[in-house]
Amino acid sequence: MERPLATPISLAVFTLFAQGALAQEAVANKPAVLSEVVISDMSIDPLGLDQKERTGSRLGLTPRETPASVTVIDREVFEQRGAQNTQEILQGVPGITTSSAPGSPGAVFYRGFSGGSVTQLFNGITVQYDVIAARPVDSWIYDRVEAIGGPSSFLFGAGAVGGSINYVTKLANRDGNLIEGKARYGSYNDRQLAAGTNQKLGESNYLRLDVNGSAMDGWSDGTERKAWQAAGSWLADLTPQLSSTVALEYQYENVDRPYWGTPVLRPFSGEVGIDNGTRFKNYNSQDGLYKQTVKWGRWILEYRVDDTLSLRNTFYHYDALRDYQNVETYTFNANNTRVVRSNALLQRHDQNLNGNRTELNWNTQIAGLPSNWLGGIDYSLNKQTRYPLSVAGPFGSVDPYHFVTENFFSLPGVSQVYNPDRSNRVTTLALFAENRTFLTSRLSLLTALRWDDIDLEVTNHRTPTATNPAYFERNYKPLTGRAGLIYDLTPAANVYVQYSTAADPPAGILATASYAQVENFDLTTGRQVEIGSKLGFDEGRGNATLALYDITRKNLSMADPSRPGTTIPVGEQSSRGLELAATWLMTNNLRLSGNWALVDAKYDKFVENVGGVGVSRAGNRPTNIPKQVGNLWVAYTPIANLEVGGDLRYVSSRYADTANTVYDDAYTLLGAYAAYTFDKRTRVTARIKNLTDKVYAESFSGSSMMYLGAPRMLDVSIQTAF
């Protein structure tokens, strides 16, 4: 059932304008938003090494000061690259690949891991359901995206063996008054209208409001998407030492007849392919649906006692309702003449999260050595109830090219009744601390520690059985941490080494975990050793980073070799790799940027149940993980006010199954753009993505389906600010 739009709008108006004592953190050092529209400015730094961030550390360090692989992609960069949503922004992070297939729309693959092993945060907050909740969101409301590679549970809690990603929303700031807008139109009737404003009200109040609407007739037959987002915030300097920010967000998305994937040709072995005649076909029901409504609320208080001591408190609320009604699986018959459709799912997710985080920063000395401390406590309650109705089918077969599908509720066994399956309640109390101490003027030690007390309670709303009891609970108390050294070779170059640990759910996600997934299982453990370097070159015209890492995750759930129908927590998975990133202003009007990642990911110990037989997959690569990912961006200003550029993205082949018998080919994507800036305020951009119209897969959905990436797309946009 769709929730009324009046509720979030009324809440926003009431909160932003009626609560005079509420508010947020000061952001006085935030770059002026006006620069967002001047993409011909070659001074932007795509690596973001000198921007303060809170994903790699809460101590307010820059990526250059952090002994870890940290990437910051700010608004200037993803505007220049034409990143229209959060997943397109992530292509700027070394080694990351993504997919927005409806069954796992927030899928991110990072350092050989995926799913719950990669934490995705919204303004530093995890909703503990990332592969669904982190569905791509239009980029207009975001200020930047930050990523840290490798285990980082010591910052954000359970999860994050492969890394953490943080989507940071625009907030009211003290940079002055601004009004900006954007309009875009492109292929498949893809259109966008967006506007934003930052206003100073009196001497101590600042208001920001951003609104974005987009719609598209999808490139897959019958797919239509409509979405809009609103983000409002109010910053109030209550005293010279105390500031407050109230921030609200509302996100709505409706996709009619979502595209779930394209069937691959039989036999399912070796390099797979599709029939080009099915590239744009959509085998979902005529009234297939995905719909999501998300509401966020945050209240941030920051009190600065003096230059050495400050306190920050964040209260947060999240509410989401998601609905699905789709036929999700399509498979060719034995001679590839018919497509068999199966697996109808009516699904509703009702989730809410409430929490409060308190942090204390203290700058002091230890034995005369400068030392920065942070300590805090985080408490949250996450509740989710799911309402699934699943009918396996099959529902007959259709001609691959000429067919008409049914209405969803005409399928046998399907009715529009939402019966709850189970409710998961996850209560988390966390204590955390970080420290940076300068051992010498060039050598610093960074340490972090986090202890979580996690209570999982699951209520079964269906008939209890031995494997699905009416109620069960589990408690976990992981302790995770990091220790790193960073040494400045010169003012422009350093080297670092770090060791970090993480804890993951044994299988699935705690917010949806079943009895079978957590019965007598503790959290899995992960550890990483990483060495790297960050350096500037050519008298500051270039920056580069290098990271080498080794990650091992233990205690994975796997089939018992002697009893394949049961699982035991003794599996092991590892990855080791190399990541390079660089940007270079070769001349005053030519910039090159790029990154390249190489990863060797494998199951070290893993047994899979295949038809009642335990089969070892040791030595195999996990599904959807490429060995190599590379990106290159070129920006050139041949004459004043005109910028032209292009991009190249390479992704090597990936396996569709844990047996590593089905794989796809590597692919390369090309793009190009031209942008003209009229008066340092107004810019018109023409852009082409997937210039060669390459047919490629974002991801596999098992061995029989591929979720294809978008075909060639053209768009023209105009953006202005004053």
XYZ file of C-alpha atoms in Angstrom:
722
model
C 0.000 0.000 0.000
C 1.406 3.386 -1.007
C 2.018 5.769 1.859
C 0.590 9.304 1.508
C 3.062 11.951 0.376
C 1.568 14.489 2.781
C 3.162 12.768 5.761
C 6.869 13.392 4.948
C 6.156 16.855 3.539
C 4.255 17.912 6.671
C 6.989 16.463 8.855
C 9.671 18.346 6.944
C 7.860 21.688 7.134
C 7.059 21.281 10.821
C 10.561 20.189 11.817
C 12.534 22.640 9.708
C 10.530 25.699 10.673
C 9.005 25.017 14.095
C 11.726 23.503 16.231
C 13.905 26.491 17.091
C 16.191 24.639 19.453
C 17.153 21.814 17.120
C 19.991 21.536 14.587
C 23.403 20.189 13.316
C 27.153 20.099 13.005
C 29.139 23.050 11.730
C 30.496 22.627 8.224
C 32.347 25.897 7.861
C 35.205 24.324 5.919
C 32.976 22.750 3.246
C 33.940 23.899 -0.291
C 31.599 26.421 -1.891
C 28.778 24.642 -3.683
C 28.907 27.196 -6.519
C 31.983 25.468 -7.891
C 29.827 22.435 -8.759
C 28.845 23.977 -12.072
C 32.321 25.018 -13.212
C 33.563 21.692 -14.532
C 36.196 23.333 -16.718
C 38.164 24.065 -13.538
C 41.118 21.719 -13.880
C 42.105 22.254 -10.245
C 39.651 19.624 -8.947
C 41.245 16.525 -7.430
C 39.442 13.293 -8.444
C 41.258 11.328 -5.700
C 40.149 13.646 -2.893
C 43.311 12.952 -0.878
C 43.162 16.207 1.048
C 39.458 16.307 1.895
C 38.473 15.551 5.462
C 36.270 12.458 5.683
C 34.611 10.275 8.320
C 34.575 6.875 6.616
C 38.224 5.869 7.066
C 38.350 7.440 10.535
C 36.173 9.549 12.823
C 39.166 11.680 13.830
C 38.580 14.108 10.962
C 41.616 12.973 8.975
C 42.151 13.259 5.254
C 42.749 10.135 3.139
C 46.401 11.204 2.882
C 46.666 11.070 6.687
C 44.933 7.680 7.031
C 46.882 4.373 6.881
C 44.274 2.724 4.667
C 42.945 2.837 1.129
C 40.366 5.653 1.288
C 38.660 7.231 -1.735
C 36.585 10.425 -1.633
C 34.551 11.332 -4.731
C 32.985 14.752 -4.338
C 30.195 16.467 -6.224
C 32.498 18.246 -8.681
C 33.947 14.919 -9.797
C 30.730 12.991 -10.296
C 29.146 15.956 -12.073
C 32.101 16.005 -14.460
C 31.846 12.246 -15.051
C 28.075 12.329 -15.548
C 27.347 9.901 -12.701
C 23.554 9.947 -12.462
C 23.177 7.702 -9.411
C 25.103 6.326 -6.474
C 26.245 3.160 -8.259
C 27.673 5.130 -11.189
C 29.606 7.256 -8.671
C 31.144 4.080 -7.231
C 32.829 3.288 -10.547
C 35.402 5.877 -9.483
C 36.554 3.660 -6.586
C 39.394 1.280 -7.560
C 38.161 -2.277 -8.085
C 34.451 -1.788 -7.395
C 31.785 -3.250 -9.662
C 28.051 -2.879 -9.053
C 24.679 -4.190 -10.165
C 21.111 -2.972 -9.675
C 19.264 -6.225 -10.469
C 15.900 -5.894 -8.641
C 16.468 -8.941 -6.433
C 19.695 -7.376 -5.147
C 19.581 -3.754 -6.304
C 22.331 -2.548 -3.998
C 24.882 -5.168 -5.035
C 28.495 -4.020 -4.691
C 31.540 -6.237 -5.316
C 34.698 -4.995 -3.581
C 38.052 -6.661 -2.905
C 36.643 -10.099 -3.697
C 33.571 -9.844 -1.442
C 29.907 -8.884 -1.829
C 26.531 -8.922 -0.068
C 26.657 -8.330 3.686
C 30.458 -8.368 3.530
C 30.440 -4.857 2.024
C 28.821 -2.287 4.302
C 26.975 0.613 2.687
C 26.270 3.589 4.917
C 24.038 6.620 4.650
C 25.725 9.554 6.382
C 27.713 7.088 8.477
C 24.672 4.982 9.440
C 24.095 1.379 8.379
C 20.555 0.031 8.053
C 21.965 -3.538 8.120
C 20.189 -4.506 4.896
C 22.568 -3.023 2.347
C 22.017 -5.227 -0.704
C 18.392 -4.056 -0.786
C 18.378 -0.699 1.021
C 21.350 0.647 -0.955
C 19.415 0.594 -4.220
C 20.811 3.244 -6.633
C 19.580 6.734 -5.726
C 19.787 9.739 -8.062
C 22.982 11.633 -7.277
C 21.570 15.183 -7.006
C 20.994 15.130 -3.234
C 24.495 13.823 -2.436
C 27.552 15.901 -1.624
C 30.141 13.120 -1.864
C 30.752 9.381 -1.612
C 33.529 7.918 0.531
C 34.931 4.378 0.493
C 37.455 2.448 2.575
C 38.801 -0.870 1.335
C 38.978 -3.940 3.526
C 37.756 -4.837 7.039
C 36.237 -1.858 8.854
C 33.813 -3.272 11.427
C 35.766 -1.313 14.040
C 34.084 1.817 12.656
C 30.552 0.740 11.768
C 29.792 -2.636 13.334
C 29.174 -6.122 11.958
C 29.902 -6.486 8.254
C 32.508 -4.692 6.125
C 35.030 -7.471 5.464
C 35.396 -6.280 1.871
C 35.038 -2.585 2.672
C 32.673 0.241 3.597
C 30.965 2.857 1.430
C 29.400 6.040 2.774
C 26.860 8.173 0.861
C 26.936 11.713 2.267
C 23.936 13.991 1.714
C 24.181 17.742 1.077
C 23.690 19.766 4.253
C 23.072 23.392 5.083
C 26.370 25.294 5.251
C 27.772 28.736 6.049
C 29.145 29.405 2.550
C 26.477 31.925 1.659
C 23.344 32.079 -0.459
C 23.010 29.836 -3.489
C 20.264 28.752 -5.863
C 21.002 26.050 -8.445
C 19.100 23.927 -10.897
C 19.512 21.208 -13.489
C 17.452 19.829 -16.378
C 18.401 16.752 -18.420
C 16.842 14.806 -21.283
C 18.160 11.691 -22.974
C 17.584 8.357 -24.658
C 14.463 6.353 -23.807
C 12.722 9.518 -22.677
C 15.103 9.781 -19.728
C 14.408 13.105 -18.048
C 15.374 14.928 -14.872
C 14.504 18.199 -13.155
C 16.383 19.234 -10.022
C 16.784 22.325 -7.886
C 18.585 23.279 -4.713
C 19.148 26.272 -2.492
C 21.308 27.209 0.481
C 20.214 30.358 2.321
C 21.484 32.328 5.297
C 18.657 33.423 7.596
C 19.745 36.127 10.015
C 23.085 35.842 11.753
C 23.053 32.239 12.878
C 20.625 30.130 10.820
C 21.241 28.409 7.487
C 18.722 26.465 5.458
C 19.262 24.011 2.598
C 16.665 22.300 0.421
C 17.281 20.004 -2.560
C 14.578 18.403 -4.700
C 15.084 16.012 -7.607
C 12.620 14.280 -9.914
C 13.420 11.795 -12.677
C 11.561 9.431 -14.985
C 12.464 7.047 -17.785
C 10.841 4.693 -20.258
C 13.339 1.895 -19.691
C 15.370 0.353 -22.477
C 13.847 -3.023 -21.584
C 10.356 -3.460 -23.070
C 7.597 -2.078 -20.866
C 9.809 -0.861 -18.033
C 8.988 2.591 -16.657
C 10.663 4.279 -13.705
C 9.600 7.342 -11.746
C 11.473 8.658 -8.732
C 11.916 11.752 -6.669
C 13.960 12.762 -3.654
C 13.904 15.698 -1.265
C 16.554 16.582 1.294
C 16.187 19.506 3.684
C 18.403 20.647 6.544
C 18.602 23.504 9.014
C 21.876 24.540 10.639
C 21.619 26.803 13.679
C 24.494 28.284 15.644
C 22.761 28.311 19.015
C 25.822 29.756 20.763
C 29.404 30.400 19.604
C 30.206 26.896 20.857
C 27.015 24.949 20.171
C 25.588 24.178 16.733
C 22.622 22.064 15.723
C 21.498 20.523 12.454
C 18.165 18.931 11.670
C 18.231 16.936 8.416
C 15.318 15.184 6.708
C 15.199 13.103 3.531
C 12.404 11.551 1.560
C 12.956 9.112 -1.317
C 10.293 7.596 -3.535
C 10.767 5.211 -6.443
C 8.254 3.293 -8.551
C 9.315 0.893 -11.300
C 6.585 -0.623 -13.448
C 7.408 -3.994 -14.997
C 11.020 -4.111 -13.739
C 13.611 -5.847 -15.899
C 14.935 -8.867 -13.964
C 17.400 -10.267 -16.462
C 17.941 -12.007 -19.792
C 18.140 -15.798 -20.196
C 21.474 -17.154 -21.415
C 21.686 -19.740 -24.155
C 22.095 -23.412 -23.329
C 24.203 -25.352 -22.586
C 25.091 -23.700 -19.274
C 28.830 -24.301 -19.496
C 31.898 -22.439 -20.690
C 31.573 -18.887 -21.964
C 27.911 -17.927 -21.979
C 26.070 -15.674 -24.353
C 22.634 -14.348 -25.130
C 20.508 -14.331 -28.255
C 20.776 -10.712 -29.472
C 17.097 -10.871 -30.354
C 16.294 -11.054 -26.634
C 18.493 -8.148 -25.535
C 15.607 -5.727 -25.008
C 12.937 -8.312 -24.119
C 11.196 -8.250 -20.751
C 9.624 -11.521 -19.594
C 8.109 -10.112 -16.387
C 4.357 -9.897 -15.832
C 2.551 -6.993 -17.480
C 1.938 -5.366 -14.096
C 5.243 -6.324 -12.457
C 6.257 -3.819 -9.813
C 9.006 -2.553 -7.567
C 8.179 0.348 -5.244
C 10.130 1.916 -2.409
C 9.473 4.733 0.046
C 12.290 5.836 2.373
C 12.281 8.472 5.107
C 15.363 9.621 7.013
C 15.643 11.953 9.976
C 18.775 13.117 11.780
C 19.428 15.601 14.544
C 23.094 16.445 15.079
C 24.343 18.514 18.004
C 27.975 19.565 18.170
C 29.474 21.319 21.190
C 33.027 22.626 21.084
C 34.420 23.271 24.551
C 37.710 24.613 23.183
C 40.322 23.698 20.571
C 41.097 20.455 22.394
C 37.688 19.075 23.355
C 34.423 18.668 21.443
C 31.255 16.583 21.706
C 28.985 15.377 18.903
C 25.624 13.635 19.256
C 23.568 12.183 16.381
C 20.020 10.939 16.765
C 18.757 9.093 13.688
C 15.562 7.557 12.379
C 14.991 5.477 9.237
C 11.753 4.090 7.865
C 11.328 2.116 4.628
C 8.535 0.272 2.878
C 9.319 -1.853 -0.196
C 6.924 -3.791 -2.428
C 7.596 -6.381 -5.137
C 5.255 -8.330 -7.440
C 7.176 -10.040 -10.223
C 7.890 -13.222 -12.142
C 11.626 -13.353 -11.623
C 13.246 -16.306 -13.421
C 13.513 -16.973 -17.172
C 15.296 -19.974 -18.673
C 15.675 -21.267 -22.221
C 14.436 -24.767 -22.915
C 16.840 -27.478 -24.076
C 16.972 -26.358 -27.731
C 16.748 -22.565 -27.044
C 13.389 -22.197 -28.807
C 11.199 -21.245 -25.820
C 11.665 -19.256 -22.601
C 10.301 -20.909 -19.464
C 9.078 -18.419 -16.832
C 8.966 -19.290 -13.124
C 9.268 -18.039 -9.523
C 6.491 -15.549 -8.863
C 7.135 -13.508 -5.723
C 4.842 -11.081 -3.931
C 6.998 -9.442 -1.266
C 6.728 -6.573 1.193
C 9.480 -5.278 3.524
C 8.520 -3.012 6.411
C 11.669 -1.769 8.155
C 12.510 0.927 10.659
C 15.658 1.875 12.536
C 16.140 4.208 15.480
C 19.419 5.021 17.144
C 21.679 7.493 18.867
C 25.438 7.958 18.601
C 27.571 10.062 20.951
C 31.208 10.892 20.171
C 33.838 12.753 22.187
C 36.962 14.200 20.530
C 39.962 15.120 22.651
C 43.281 16.508 21.402
C 46.073 16.167 23.934
C 49.646 14.904 24.382
C 51.152 11.645 25.565
C 54.684 12.061 26.927
C 54.936 15.261 24.939
C 53.713 13.619 21.732
C 50.614 15.057 19.985
C 47.712 12.638 20.383
C 44.117 12.767 19.103
C 41.431 10.682 20.799
C 37.858 9.770 19.958
C 35.512 7.689 22.045
C 31.842 6.980 21.723
C 28.745 4.899 22.225
C 26.143 3.893 19.650
C 22.765 2.338 20.407
C 20.269 1.261 17.751
C 17.135 -0.810 17.329
C 16.441 -2.218 13.865
C 13.108 -3.937 13.180
C 11.945 -5.537 9.970
C 8.960 -7.681 9.005
C 8.783 -9.365 5.627
C 5.603 -10.549 3.908
C 6.552 -13.029 1.174
C 4.279 -15.086 -1.055
C 6.302 -17.305 -3.362
C 4.958 -19.604 -6.069
C 7.602 -21.599 -7.930
C 5.660 -22.347 -11.093
C 6.673 -22.793 -13.884
C 4.099 -20.638 -15.653
C 4.424 -22.111 -19.113
C 6.799 -20.930 -21.820
C 6.785 -18.180 -24.439
C 8.313 -17.517 -27.825
C 11.594 -15.663 -27.069
C 10.794 -12.774 -29.435
C 7.000 -12.482 -29.789
C 4.936 -12.918 -26.647
C 2.449 -11.324 -24.276
C 2.681 -12.030 -20.546
C -0.144 -12.140 -18.031
C -1.173 -9.883 -15.172
C 0.617 -10.957 -12.005
C -2.470 -11.749 -9.928
C -3.909 -13.995 -12.640
C -1.136 -16.535 -11.987
C -2.272 -19.746 -10.250
C -1.593 -19.653 -6.507
C -1.035 -15.885 -6.399
C -3.288 -13.464 -4.511
C -2.820 -9.967 -3.142
C -2.636 -10.991 0.493
C 0.246 -9.876 2.696
C 0.847 -12.476 5.392
C 3.874 -11.884 7.631
C 6.615 -14.499 7.562
C 8.902 -13.436 10.405
C 9.951 -10.288 12.228
C 13.616 -9.669 12.969
C 14.605 -7.349 15.793
C 18.304 -6.415 16.022
C 19.399 -4.389 19.062
C 22.981 -3.132 19.027
C 24.999 -1.437 21.746
C 28.512 -0.468 20.672
C 31.469 1.139 22.398
C 34.274 2.445 20.185
C 37.516 4.379 20.419
C 40.207 5.698 18.076
C 43.588 7.305 18.589
C 46.287 8.934 16.484
C 49.622 9.604 18.148
C 52.662 11.157 16.460
C 55.600 9.022 17.523
C 57.905 11.421 15.667
C 57.286 14.434 13.442
C 57.040 12.008 10.477
C 55.705 8.795 12.021
C 52.174 8.418 13.392
C 50.320 5.456 14.896
C 46.590 5.084 14.317
C 44.617 2.584 16.395
C 40.909 1.768 16.746
C 38.793 -0.650 18.768
C 35.071 -1.454 18.803
C 33.002 -3.773 20.973
C 29.449 -4.662 19.937
C 26.699 -6.317 21.932
C 24.199 -7.515 19.306
C 20.888 -9.127 20.240
C 18.945 -10.846 17.463
C 15.331 -11.788 18.169
C 13.208 -13.491 15.515
C 9.472 -14.082 15.750
C 7.984 -16.626 13.348
C 4.446 -15.683 12.268
C 3.844 -18.991 10.503
C 3.379 -22.554 11.721
C 6.356 -23.460 13.920
C 8.554 -26.428 13.025
C 11.773 -27.903 14.340
C 13.740 -25.898 11.771
C 11.572 -22.777 12.086
C 10.588 -22.275 15.733
C 8.008 -19.748 16.905
C 10.749 -17.612 18.484
C 14.505 -17.700 18.849
C 17.244 -15.301 19.844
C 20.998 -15.069 19.509
C 23.588 -12.793 21.054
C 26.920 -11.776 19.552
C 29.767 -9.806 21.130
C 32.417 -9.174 18.456
C 35.557 -7.183 19.232
C 37.227 -5.656 16.165
C 40.041 -3.199 15.640
C 42.765 -1.639 13.543
C 46.410 -0.673 14.046
C 48.305 1.273 11.412
C 51.561 3.162 10.984
C 52.058 5.956 8.476
C 55.457 7.502 7.695
C 56.033 10.708 5.747
C 58.973 10.165 3.398
C 58.646 13.755 2.178
C 55.964 16.430 2.639
C 54.319 15.004 -0.517
C 54.821 11.235 -0.087
C 54.198 8.641 2.605
C 54.075 4.915 3.159
C 51.823 2.993 5.531
C 51.068 -0.448 6.911
C 47.949 -1.567 8.752
C 46.252 -4.583 10.275
C 42.461 -4.636 10.686
C 39.726 -7.091 11.638
C 36.001 -7.501 10.991
C 32.994 -9.635 11.933
C 30.202 -10.747 9.579
C 26.919 -12.624 9.938
C 27.546 -16.355 9.265
C 25.083 -16.380 6.356
C 22.623 -13.883 5.011
C 21.943 -10.670 6.943
C 20.846 -10.372 10.577
C 17.927 -8.118 9.599
C 16.484 -11.059 7.609
C 18.281 -14.057 9.154
C 16.418 -17.333 9.548
C 16.929 -19.994 12.213
C 18.877 -22.209 9.809
C 21.305 -19.383 8.980
C 22.322 -18.608 12.566
C 21.630 -21.827 14.518
C 24.664 -22.472 16.758
C 26.738 -20.165 14.565
C 28.904 -17.297 15.715
C 29.794 -14.362 13.478
C 32.477 -15.004 10.887
C 35.850 -13.345 11.399
C 37.909 -11.388 8.907
C 41.381 -9.904 9.004
C 43.462 -7.830 6.608
C 47.081 -6.838 6.215
C 47.583 -3.829 3.927
C 50.600 -1.797 2.857
C 50.483 1.229 0.620
C 51.622 4.689 -0.323
C 50.102 8.075 -1.140
C 52.155 10.649 -2.971
C 52.070 13.887 -4.876
C 54.277 14.503 -7.898
C 55.088 17.058 -10.601
C 55.142 19.910 -8.083
C 51.649 19.132 -6.843
C 50.047 18.684 -10.270
C 49.554 14.983 -9.692
C 48.532 12.555 -6.950
C 48.752 8.777 -6.797
C 47.915 5.961 -4.406
C 49.067 2.345 -4.150
C 47.621 -0.387 -1.936
C 48.473 -4.085 -1.585
C 46.262 -6.174 0.678
C 45.615 -9.706 1.942
C 42.189 -10.539 3.430
C 40.983 -13.792 4.994
C 37.429 -14.491 6.166
C 36.881 -17.578 8.334
C 33.963 -19.551 9.789
C 31.744 -19.289 6.705
C 28.671 -21.501 6.620
C 29.163 -24.442 4.278
C 27.714 -27.894 3.677
C 28.954 -30.602 6.011
C 30.984 -32.974 3.754
C 29.667 -36.026 5.639
C 26.056 -34.709 5.838
C 25.509 -32.282 2.931
C 21.983 -31.445 4.087
C 23.375 -29.654 7.156
C 25.754 -26.723 7.448
C 28.811 -26.146 9.608
C 30.728 -22.894 10.304
C 34.196 -23.883 9.079
C 34.416 -22.387 5.596
C 37.143 -19.951 4.559
C 37.471 -17.350 1.813
C 40.376 -15.058 0.955
C 41.482 -12.370 -1.437
C 44.697 -10.562 -2.111
C 45.204 -7.767 -4.521
C 46.719 -4.559 -5.788
C 45.024 -1.181 -6.328
C 46.480 1.816 -8.159
C 44.912 5.247 -8.659
C 46.345 8.461 -10.084
C 45.387 11.858 -11.403
C 47.699 14.205 -13.306
C 47.185 17.719 -14.581
C 49.541 17.287 -17.525
C 48.994 20.843 -18.764
C 46.750 23.658 -17.615
C 43.997 22.338 -19.890
C 44.526 18.543 -19.887
C 43.880 16.170 -16.994
C 44.214 12.378 -16.925
C 42.737 10.280 -14.118
C 42.460 6.568 -13.698
C 42.626 3.511 -11.498
C 43.354 -0.173 -11.887
C 42.706 -3.074 -9.514
C 43.880 -6.675 -9.581
C 42.328 -9.182 -7.166
C 42.922 -12.889 -6.605
C 39.811 -14.040 -4.716
C 39.083 -17.663 -3.868
C 37.378 -20.117 -1.568
C 40.079 -21.696 0.589
C 37.693 -24.119 2.245
C 34.142 -24.439 0.977
C 31.788 -27.365 0.361
C 28.560 -26.978 -1.606
C 25.506 -29.241 -1.465
C 24.933 -30.454 -5.045
C 21.961 -32.807 -5.263
C 22.597 -34.174 -1.780
C 26.342 -34.618 -2.360
C 28.990 -32.439 -0.748
C 31.301 -31.003 -3.456
C 34.429 -29.032 -2.590
C 34.814 -25.618 -4.232
C 38.218 -24.940 -2.684
C 40.398 -22.869 -4.997
C 37.443 -21.508 -6.982
C 36.688 -17.819 -7.441
C 33.437 -16.436 -5.928
C 30.700 -15.518 -8.394
C 30.542 -12.065 -10.025
C 34.105 -11.188 -8.963
C 36.386 -10.001 -11.813
C 40.150 -10.332 -11.554
C 40.773 -6.909 -13.067
C 38.892 -3.620 -13.160
C 40.281 -0.469 -14.759
C 39.038 3.069 -15.423
C 40.443 6.030 -17.351
C 39.067 9.575 -17.621
C 40.338 12.371 -19.872
C 39.273 16.041 -19.590
C 40.561 18.660 -22.062
C 39.754 22.349 -22.590
C 40.799 23.212 -26.177
C 39.383 26.749 -25.909
C 38.048 28.901 -23.117
C 34.730 27.673 -21.670
C 34.699 24.434 -23.710
C 35.596 21.107 -22.128
C 35.635 17.787 -23.957
C 36.498 14.405 -22.559
C 36.029 10.700 -22.530
C 36.168 7.645 -20.330
C 37.088 3.984 -20.617
C 36.062 1.172 -18.274
C 37.417 -2.388 -18.413
C 36.028 -5.348 -16.443
C 37.538 -8.808 -16.869
C 35.501 -12.020 -17.028
C 33.513 -13.344 -14.066
C 32.076 -16.698 -13.045
C 28.337 -17.301 -12.723
C 28.625 -20.337 -10.441
C 30.771 -21.511 -7.544
C 31.858 -24.513 -9.651
C 33.511 -21.997 -12.019
C 32.111 -23.764 -15.083
C 30.094 -20.814 -16.455
C 31.664 -17.440 -17.196
C 31.260 -14.340 -19.336
C 33.696 -12.459 -21.536
C 35.572 -9.349 -20.431
C 34.070 -6.071 -21.588
C 35.220 -2.518 -22.289
C 32.918 0.517 -22.228
C 33.654 3.885 -23.815
C 32.043 7.258 -23.206
C 32.449 10.847 -24.411
C 31.148 14.308 -23.547
C 31.384 17.976 -24.443
C 30.505 20.796 -22.042
C 30.256 24.523 -22.648
C 30.217 26.991 -19.767
C 28.620 30.318 -20.627
C 29.350 32.582 -17.679
C 30.932 30.483 -14.946
C 27.389 29.763 -13.796
C 25.566 28.024 -16.622
C 26.796 24.899 -18.349
C 25.383 22.792 -21.162
C 26.668 19.218 -21.498
C 26.126 16.578 -24.176
C 27.165 13.050 -23.211
C 27.252 9.559 -24.724
C 27.586 6.459 -22.540
C 28.452 3.007 -23.900
C 29.571 4.622 -27.136
C 30.024 1.324 -28.990
C 26.687 -0.090 -27.771
C 28.455 -2.994 -26.080
C 26.296 -5.892 -24.880
C 27.559 -6.800 -21.403
C 26.359 -8.126 -18.052
C 26.350 -6.112 -14.864
C 26.024 -9.393 -12.972
C 24.910 -13.018 -13.148
C 21.733 -14.325 -11.520
C 22.865 -17.932 -11.263
C 23.995 -19.851 -14.345
C 20.885 -19.246 -16.442
C 20.358 -15.455 -16.364
C 22.417 -12.314 -16.886
C 21.427 -8.830 -15.768
C 22.491 -6.713 -18.723
C 23.952 -3.236 -18.540
C 22.383 -0.313 -20.368
C 22.861 0.062 -24.148
C 24.193 3.224 -25.790
C 22.631 6.253 -24.082
C 22.745 9.929 -25.079
C 21.650 12.907 -23.020
C 21.858 16.700 -22.920
C 21.750 18.672 -19.686
C 21.797 22.294 -18.600
C 22.895 23.313 -15.133
C 23.031 26.756 -13.570
C 23.628 28.487 -10.245
C 23.342 32.007 -8.914
